[in-house]
PDB file of C-alpha atoms in Angstrom:
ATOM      1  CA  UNK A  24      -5.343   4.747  16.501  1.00  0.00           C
ATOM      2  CA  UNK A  25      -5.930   1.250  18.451  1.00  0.00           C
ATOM      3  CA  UNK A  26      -6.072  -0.645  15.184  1.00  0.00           C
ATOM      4  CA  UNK A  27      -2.486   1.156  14.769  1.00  0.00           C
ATOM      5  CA  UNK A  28      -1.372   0.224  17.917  1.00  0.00           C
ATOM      6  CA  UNK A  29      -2.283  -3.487  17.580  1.00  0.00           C
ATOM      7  CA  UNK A  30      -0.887  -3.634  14.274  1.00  0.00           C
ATOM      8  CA  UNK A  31       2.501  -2.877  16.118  1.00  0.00           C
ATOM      9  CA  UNK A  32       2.061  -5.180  18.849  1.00  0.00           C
ATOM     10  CA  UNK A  33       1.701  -7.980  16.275  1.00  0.00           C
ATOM     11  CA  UNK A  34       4.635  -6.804  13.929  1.00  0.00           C
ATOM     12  CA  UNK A  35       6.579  -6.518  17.146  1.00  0.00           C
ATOM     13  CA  UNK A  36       5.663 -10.326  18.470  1.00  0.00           C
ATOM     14  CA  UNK A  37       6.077 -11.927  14.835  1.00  0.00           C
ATOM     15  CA  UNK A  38       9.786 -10.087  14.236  1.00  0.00           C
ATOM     16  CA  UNK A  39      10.628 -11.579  17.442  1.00  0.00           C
ATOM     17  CA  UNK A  40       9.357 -14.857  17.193  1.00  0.00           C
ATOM     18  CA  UNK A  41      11.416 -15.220  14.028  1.00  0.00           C
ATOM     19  CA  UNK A  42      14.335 -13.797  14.994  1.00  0.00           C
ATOM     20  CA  UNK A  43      14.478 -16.268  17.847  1.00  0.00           C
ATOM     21  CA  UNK A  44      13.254 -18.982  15.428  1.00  0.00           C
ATOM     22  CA  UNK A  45      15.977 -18.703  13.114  1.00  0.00           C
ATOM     23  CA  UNK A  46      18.873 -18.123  16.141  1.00  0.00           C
ATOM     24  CA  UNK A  47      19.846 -14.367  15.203  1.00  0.00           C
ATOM     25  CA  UNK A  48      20.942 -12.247  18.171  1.00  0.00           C
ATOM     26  CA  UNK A  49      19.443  -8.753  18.060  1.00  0.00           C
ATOM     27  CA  UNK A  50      23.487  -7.663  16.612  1.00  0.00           C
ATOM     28  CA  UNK A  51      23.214 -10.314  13.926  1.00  0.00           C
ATOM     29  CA  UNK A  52      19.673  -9.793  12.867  1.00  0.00           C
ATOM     30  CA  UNK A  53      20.372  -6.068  12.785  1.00  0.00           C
ATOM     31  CA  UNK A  54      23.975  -6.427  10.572  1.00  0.00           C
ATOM     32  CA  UNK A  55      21.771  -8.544   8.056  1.00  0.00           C
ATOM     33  CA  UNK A  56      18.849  -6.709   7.617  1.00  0.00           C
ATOM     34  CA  UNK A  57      21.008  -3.292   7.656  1.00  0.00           C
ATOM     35  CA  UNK A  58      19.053  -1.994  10.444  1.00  0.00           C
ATOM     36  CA  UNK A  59      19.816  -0.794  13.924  1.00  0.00           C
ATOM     37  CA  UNK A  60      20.160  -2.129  17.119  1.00  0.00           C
ATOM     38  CA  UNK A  61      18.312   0.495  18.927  1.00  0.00           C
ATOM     39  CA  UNK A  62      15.573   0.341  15.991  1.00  0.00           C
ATOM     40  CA  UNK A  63      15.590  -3.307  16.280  1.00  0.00           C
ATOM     41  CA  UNK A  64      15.410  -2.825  20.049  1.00  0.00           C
ATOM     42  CA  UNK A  65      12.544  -0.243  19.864  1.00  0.00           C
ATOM     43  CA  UNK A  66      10.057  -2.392  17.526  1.00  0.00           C
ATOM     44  CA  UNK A  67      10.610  -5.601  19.479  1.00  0.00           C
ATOM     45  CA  UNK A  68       8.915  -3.272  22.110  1.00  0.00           C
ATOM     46  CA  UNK A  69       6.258  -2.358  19.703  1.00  0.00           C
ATOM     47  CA  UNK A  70       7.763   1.112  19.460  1.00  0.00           C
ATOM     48  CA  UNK A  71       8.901   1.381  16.524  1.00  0.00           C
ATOM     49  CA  UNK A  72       7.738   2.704  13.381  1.00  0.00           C
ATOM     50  CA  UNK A  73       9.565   1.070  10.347  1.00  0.00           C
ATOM     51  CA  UNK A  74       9.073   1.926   7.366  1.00  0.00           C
ATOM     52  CA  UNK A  75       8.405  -0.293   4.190  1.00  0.00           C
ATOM     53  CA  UNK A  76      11.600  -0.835   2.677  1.00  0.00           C
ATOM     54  CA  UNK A  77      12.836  -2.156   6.468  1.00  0.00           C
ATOM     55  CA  UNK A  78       9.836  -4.281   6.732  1.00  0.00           C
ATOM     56  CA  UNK A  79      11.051  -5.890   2.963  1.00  0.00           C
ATOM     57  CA  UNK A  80      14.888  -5.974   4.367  1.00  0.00           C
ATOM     58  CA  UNK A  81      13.720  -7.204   7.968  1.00  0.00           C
ATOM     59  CA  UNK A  82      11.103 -10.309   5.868  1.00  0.00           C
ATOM     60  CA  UNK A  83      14.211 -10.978   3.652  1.00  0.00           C
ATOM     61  CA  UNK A  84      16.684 -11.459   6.172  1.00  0.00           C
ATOM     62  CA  UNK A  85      14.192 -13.883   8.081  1.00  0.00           C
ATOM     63  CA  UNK A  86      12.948 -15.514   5.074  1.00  0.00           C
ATOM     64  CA  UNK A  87       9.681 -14.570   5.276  1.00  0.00           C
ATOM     65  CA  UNK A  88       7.104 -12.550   3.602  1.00  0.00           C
ATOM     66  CA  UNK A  89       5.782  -9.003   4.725  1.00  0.00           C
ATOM     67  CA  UNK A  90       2.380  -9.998   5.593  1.00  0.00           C
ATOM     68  CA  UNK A  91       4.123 -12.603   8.222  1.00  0.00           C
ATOM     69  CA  UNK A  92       5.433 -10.131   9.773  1.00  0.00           C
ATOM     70  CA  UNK A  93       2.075  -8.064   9.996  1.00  0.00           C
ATOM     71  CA  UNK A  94      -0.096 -10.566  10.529  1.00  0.00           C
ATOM     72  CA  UNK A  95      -2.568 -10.343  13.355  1.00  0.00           C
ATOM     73  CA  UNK A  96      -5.056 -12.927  14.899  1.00  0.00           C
ATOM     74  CA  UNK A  97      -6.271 -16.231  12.827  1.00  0.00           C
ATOM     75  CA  UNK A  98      -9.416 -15.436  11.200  1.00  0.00           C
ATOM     76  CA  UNK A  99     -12.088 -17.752   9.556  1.00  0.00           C
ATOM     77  CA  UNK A 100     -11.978 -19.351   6.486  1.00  0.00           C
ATOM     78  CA  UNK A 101     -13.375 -16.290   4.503  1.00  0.00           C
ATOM     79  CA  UNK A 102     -11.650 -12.465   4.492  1.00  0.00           C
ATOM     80  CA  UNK A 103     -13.025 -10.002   3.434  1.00  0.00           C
ATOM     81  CA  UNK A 104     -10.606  -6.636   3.311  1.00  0.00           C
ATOM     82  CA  UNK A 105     -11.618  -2.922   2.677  1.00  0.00           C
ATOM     83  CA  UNK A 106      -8.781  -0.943   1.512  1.00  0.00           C
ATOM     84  CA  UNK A 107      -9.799   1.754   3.463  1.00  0.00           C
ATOM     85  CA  UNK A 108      -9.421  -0.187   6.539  1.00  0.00           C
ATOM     86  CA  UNK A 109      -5.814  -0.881   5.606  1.00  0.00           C
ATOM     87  CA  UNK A 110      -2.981   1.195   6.388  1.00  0.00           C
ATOM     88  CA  UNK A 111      -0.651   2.235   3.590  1.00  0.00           C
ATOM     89  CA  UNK A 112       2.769   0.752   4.024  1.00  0.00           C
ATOM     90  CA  UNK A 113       4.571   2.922   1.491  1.00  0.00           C
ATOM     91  CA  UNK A 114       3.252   6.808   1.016  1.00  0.00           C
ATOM     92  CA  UNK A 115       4.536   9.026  -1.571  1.00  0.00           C
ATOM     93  CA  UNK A 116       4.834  12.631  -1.602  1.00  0.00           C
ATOM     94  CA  UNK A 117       2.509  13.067  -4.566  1.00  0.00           C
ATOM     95  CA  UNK A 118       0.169  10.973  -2.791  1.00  0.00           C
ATOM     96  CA  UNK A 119       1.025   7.342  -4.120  1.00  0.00           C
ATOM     97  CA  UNK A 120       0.701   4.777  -1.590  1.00  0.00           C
ATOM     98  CA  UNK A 121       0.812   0.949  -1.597  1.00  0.00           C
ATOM     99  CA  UNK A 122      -1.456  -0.993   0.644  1.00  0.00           C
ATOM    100  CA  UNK A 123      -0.901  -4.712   1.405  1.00  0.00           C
ATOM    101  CA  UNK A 124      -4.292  -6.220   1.386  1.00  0.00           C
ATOM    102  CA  UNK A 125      -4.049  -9.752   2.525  1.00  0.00           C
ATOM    103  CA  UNK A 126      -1.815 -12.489   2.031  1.00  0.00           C
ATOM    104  CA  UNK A 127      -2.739 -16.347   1.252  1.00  0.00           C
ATOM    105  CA  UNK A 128      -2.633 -19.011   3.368  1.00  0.00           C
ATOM    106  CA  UNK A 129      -0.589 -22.350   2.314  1.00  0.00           C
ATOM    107  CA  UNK A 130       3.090 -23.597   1.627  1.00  0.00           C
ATOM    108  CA  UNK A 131       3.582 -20.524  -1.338  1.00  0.00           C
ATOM    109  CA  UNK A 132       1.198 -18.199   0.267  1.00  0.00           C
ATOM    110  CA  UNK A 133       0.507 -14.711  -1.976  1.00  0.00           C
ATOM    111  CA  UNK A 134       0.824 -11.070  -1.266  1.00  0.00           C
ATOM    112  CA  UNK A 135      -2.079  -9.038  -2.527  1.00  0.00           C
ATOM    113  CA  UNK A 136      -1.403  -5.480  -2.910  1.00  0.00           C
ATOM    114  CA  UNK A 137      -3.351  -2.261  -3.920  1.00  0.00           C
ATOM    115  CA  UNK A 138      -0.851   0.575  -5.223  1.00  0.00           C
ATOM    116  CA  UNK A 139      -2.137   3.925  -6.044  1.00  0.00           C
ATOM    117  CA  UNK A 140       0.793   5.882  -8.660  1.00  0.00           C
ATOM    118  CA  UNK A 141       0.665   9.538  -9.274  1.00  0.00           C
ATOM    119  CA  UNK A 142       2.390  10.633 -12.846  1.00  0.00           C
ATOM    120  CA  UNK A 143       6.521  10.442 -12.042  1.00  0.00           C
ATOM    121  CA  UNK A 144       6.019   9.263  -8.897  1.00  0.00           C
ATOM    122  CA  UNK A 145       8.569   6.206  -8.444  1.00  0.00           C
ATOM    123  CA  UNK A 146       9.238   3.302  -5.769  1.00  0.00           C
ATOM    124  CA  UNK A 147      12.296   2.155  -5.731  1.00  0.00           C
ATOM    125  CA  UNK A 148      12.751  -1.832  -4.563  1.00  0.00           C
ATOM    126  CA  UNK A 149      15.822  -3.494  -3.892  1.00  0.00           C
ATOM    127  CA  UNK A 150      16.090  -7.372  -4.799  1.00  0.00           C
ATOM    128  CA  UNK A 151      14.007  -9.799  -3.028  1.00  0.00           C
ATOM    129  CA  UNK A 152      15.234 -13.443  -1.930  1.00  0.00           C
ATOM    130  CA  UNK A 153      15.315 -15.839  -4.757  1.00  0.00           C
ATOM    131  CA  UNK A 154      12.002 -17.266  -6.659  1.00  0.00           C
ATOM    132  CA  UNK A 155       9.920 -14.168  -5.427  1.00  0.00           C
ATOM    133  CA  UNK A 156       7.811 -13.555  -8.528  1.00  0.00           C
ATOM    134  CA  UNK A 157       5.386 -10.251  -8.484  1.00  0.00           C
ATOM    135  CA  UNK A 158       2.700  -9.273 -10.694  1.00  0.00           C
ATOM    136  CA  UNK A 159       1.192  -6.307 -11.833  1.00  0.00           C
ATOM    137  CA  UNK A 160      -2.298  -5.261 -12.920  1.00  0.00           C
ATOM    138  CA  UNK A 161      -2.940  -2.295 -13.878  1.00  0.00           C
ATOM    139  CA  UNK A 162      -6.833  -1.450 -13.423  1.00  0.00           C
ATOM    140  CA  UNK A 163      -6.497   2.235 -14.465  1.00  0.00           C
ATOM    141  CA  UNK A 164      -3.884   4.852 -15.671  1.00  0.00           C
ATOM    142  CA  UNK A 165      -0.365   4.040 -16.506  1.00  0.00           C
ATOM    143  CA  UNK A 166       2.843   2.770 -15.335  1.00  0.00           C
ATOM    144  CA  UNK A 167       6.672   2.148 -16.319  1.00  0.00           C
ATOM    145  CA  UNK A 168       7.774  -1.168 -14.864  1.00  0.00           C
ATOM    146  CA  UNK A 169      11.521  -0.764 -14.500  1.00  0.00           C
ATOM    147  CA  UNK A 170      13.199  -3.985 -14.138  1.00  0.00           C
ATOM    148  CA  UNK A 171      17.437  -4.431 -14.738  1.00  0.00           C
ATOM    149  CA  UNK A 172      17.279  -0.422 -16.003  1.00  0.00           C
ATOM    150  CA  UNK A 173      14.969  -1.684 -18.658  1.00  0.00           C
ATOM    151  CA  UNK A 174      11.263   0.287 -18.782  1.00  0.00           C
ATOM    152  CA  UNK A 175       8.429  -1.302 -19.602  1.00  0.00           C
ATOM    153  CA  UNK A 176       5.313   0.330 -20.084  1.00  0.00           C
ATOM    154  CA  UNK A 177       2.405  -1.073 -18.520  1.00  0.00           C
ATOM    155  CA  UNK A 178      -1.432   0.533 -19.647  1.00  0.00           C
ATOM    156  CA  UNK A 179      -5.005  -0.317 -18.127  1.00  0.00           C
ATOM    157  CA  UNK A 180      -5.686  -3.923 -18.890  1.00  0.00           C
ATOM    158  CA  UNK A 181      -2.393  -4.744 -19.221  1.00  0.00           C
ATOM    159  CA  UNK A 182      -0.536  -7.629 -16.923  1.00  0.00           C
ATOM    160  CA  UNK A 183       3.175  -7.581 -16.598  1.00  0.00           C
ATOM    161  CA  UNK A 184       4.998 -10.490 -14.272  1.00  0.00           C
ATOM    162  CA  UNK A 185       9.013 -10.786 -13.622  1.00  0.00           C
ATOM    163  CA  UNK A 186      11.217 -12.192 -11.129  1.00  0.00           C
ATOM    164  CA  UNK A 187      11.519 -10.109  -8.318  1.00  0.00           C
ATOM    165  CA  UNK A 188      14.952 -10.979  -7.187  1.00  0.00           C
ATOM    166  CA  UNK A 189      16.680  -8.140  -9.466  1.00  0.00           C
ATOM    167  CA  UNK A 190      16.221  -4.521  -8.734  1.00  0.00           C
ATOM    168  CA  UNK A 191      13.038  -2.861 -10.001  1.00  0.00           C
ATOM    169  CA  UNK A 192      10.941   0.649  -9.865  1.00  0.00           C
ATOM    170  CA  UNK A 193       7.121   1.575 -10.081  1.00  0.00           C
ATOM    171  CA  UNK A 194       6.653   4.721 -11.641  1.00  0.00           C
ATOM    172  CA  UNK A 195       3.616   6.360 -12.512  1.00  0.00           C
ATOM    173  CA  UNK A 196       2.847   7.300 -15.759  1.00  0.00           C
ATOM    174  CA  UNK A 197       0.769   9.514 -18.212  1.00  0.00           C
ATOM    175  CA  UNK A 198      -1.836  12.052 -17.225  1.00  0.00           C
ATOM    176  CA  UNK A 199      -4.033  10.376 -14.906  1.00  0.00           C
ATOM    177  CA  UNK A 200      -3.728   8.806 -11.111  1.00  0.00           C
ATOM    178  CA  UNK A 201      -2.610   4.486 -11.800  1.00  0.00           C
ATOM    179  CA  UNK A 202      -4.263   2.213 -10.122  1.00  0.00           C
ATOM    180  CA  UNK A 203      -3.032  -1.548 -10.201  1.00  0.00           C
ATOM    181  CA  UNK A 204      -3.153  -4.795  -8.101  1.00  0.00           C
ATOM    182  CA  UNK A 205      -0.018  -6.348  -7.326  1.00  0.00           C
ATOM    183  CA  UNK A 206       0.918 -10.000  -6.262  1.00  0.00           C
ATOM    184  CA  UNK A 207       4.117 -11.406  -4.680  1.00  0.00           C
ATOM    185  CA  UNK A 208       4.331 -14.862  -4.745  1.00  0.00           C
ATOM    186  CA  UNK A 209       6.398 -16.600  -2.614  1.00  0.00           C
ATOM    187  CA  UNK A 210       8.510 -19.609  -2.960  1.00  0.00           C
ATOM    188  CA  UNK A 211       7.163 -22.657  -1.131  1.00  0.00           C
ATOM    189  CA  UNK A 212       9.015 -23.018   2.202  1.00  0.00           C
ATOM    190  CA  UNK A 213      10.465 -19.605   2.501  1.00  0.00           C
ATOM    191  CA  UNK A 214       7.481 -17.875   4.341  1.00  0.00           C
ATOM    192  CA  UNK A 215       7.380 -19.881   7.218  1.00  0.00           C
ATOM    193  CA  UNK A 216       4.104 -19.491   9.333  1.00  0.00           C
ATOM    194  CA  UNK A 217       4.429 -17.075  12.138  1.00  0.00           C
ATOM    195  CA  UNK A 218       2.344 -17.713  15.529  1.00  0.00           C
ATOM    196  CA  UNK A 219      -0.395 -15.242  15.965  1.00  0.00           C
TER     197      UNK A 219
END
């Protein structure tokens, strides 16, 4: 529970330091990202609970990744993450879930994600800013990349990539429980550095 509570302490300082950074009033911020005053408000305060498609539409609107948002404390020049020590951001009701692992350090720093799909389970993602490119690995199991209302199946092995500034969908597929590692990679000078 205190490793939850921190994590919202440091979402709540880094929204606010960019939100000052880049001049938005709590109003303006809030008709941008399509979210709430009062939510807005609330996890300022470290009160809030947002889910992960606000944490994409709150990063978007400040023009910076998710993990800036999340990120705690500078650590040293190694990191070593255990899934299981990471909190999903996105839980399905069949059980999917998508954790964000780390992210990169550097002027086009990289999201590294672990998703978990159950067969027919979907996300759903709206666009992301322009020159956001993801990637997807699936380790086991299979998927249906859905990019522009065009599937594409994606087995173990297999590596799709696309430009993640059109609307796409993860869906599980087949028999068995996919497994894949995701990357976002971010356009140099969008994700600005957040204080810690």
């Amino acid at each position: 529970m205190a490793e939850t509570e921190e994590a919202l302490r440091a979402l709540a300082r880094n929204v606010r330091a960019a939100r000052k950074r880049a001049g938005l009033s709590l109003d303006e911020f809030g008709r941008r990202a399509k979210v709430s005053k009062g939510a807005l408000v609330a996890l300022e305060k470290a009160q809030g609970n947002p889910n992960f498609a606000t944490l994409v539409r709150l990063a978007d609107t400040l023009g910076v990744s998710v993990s800036a948002l999340m990120k705690g404390p500078a650590e040293g020049r190694v990191r070593v993450v255990s899934a299981d020590t990471v909190m999903p951001l996105w839980a399905g009701e069949k059980g999917s879930e998508a954790r964000l692992m780390l992210t990169t350090s550097g002027p086009a720093p990289v999201e590294v994600w672990r998703w978990k799909l159950e067969p027919g389970e979907e996300y759903p993602s709206h666009p992301h800013q322009a020159g956001v490119v993801e990637t997807l690995s699936v380790t086991a199991g299979q998927m249906i990349l859905i990019t522009d209302g065009t599937e594409h199946p994606v087995e173990t092995g297999q590596t799709a990539t696309f430009d993640g500034d059109v609307p796409h969908t993860y869906r599980g597929a087949g028999t068995d429980t996919c497994h894949l590692i995701m990357t976002v990679h971010i356009p140099p000078g969008s994700a600005q550095a957040l204080p810690a």
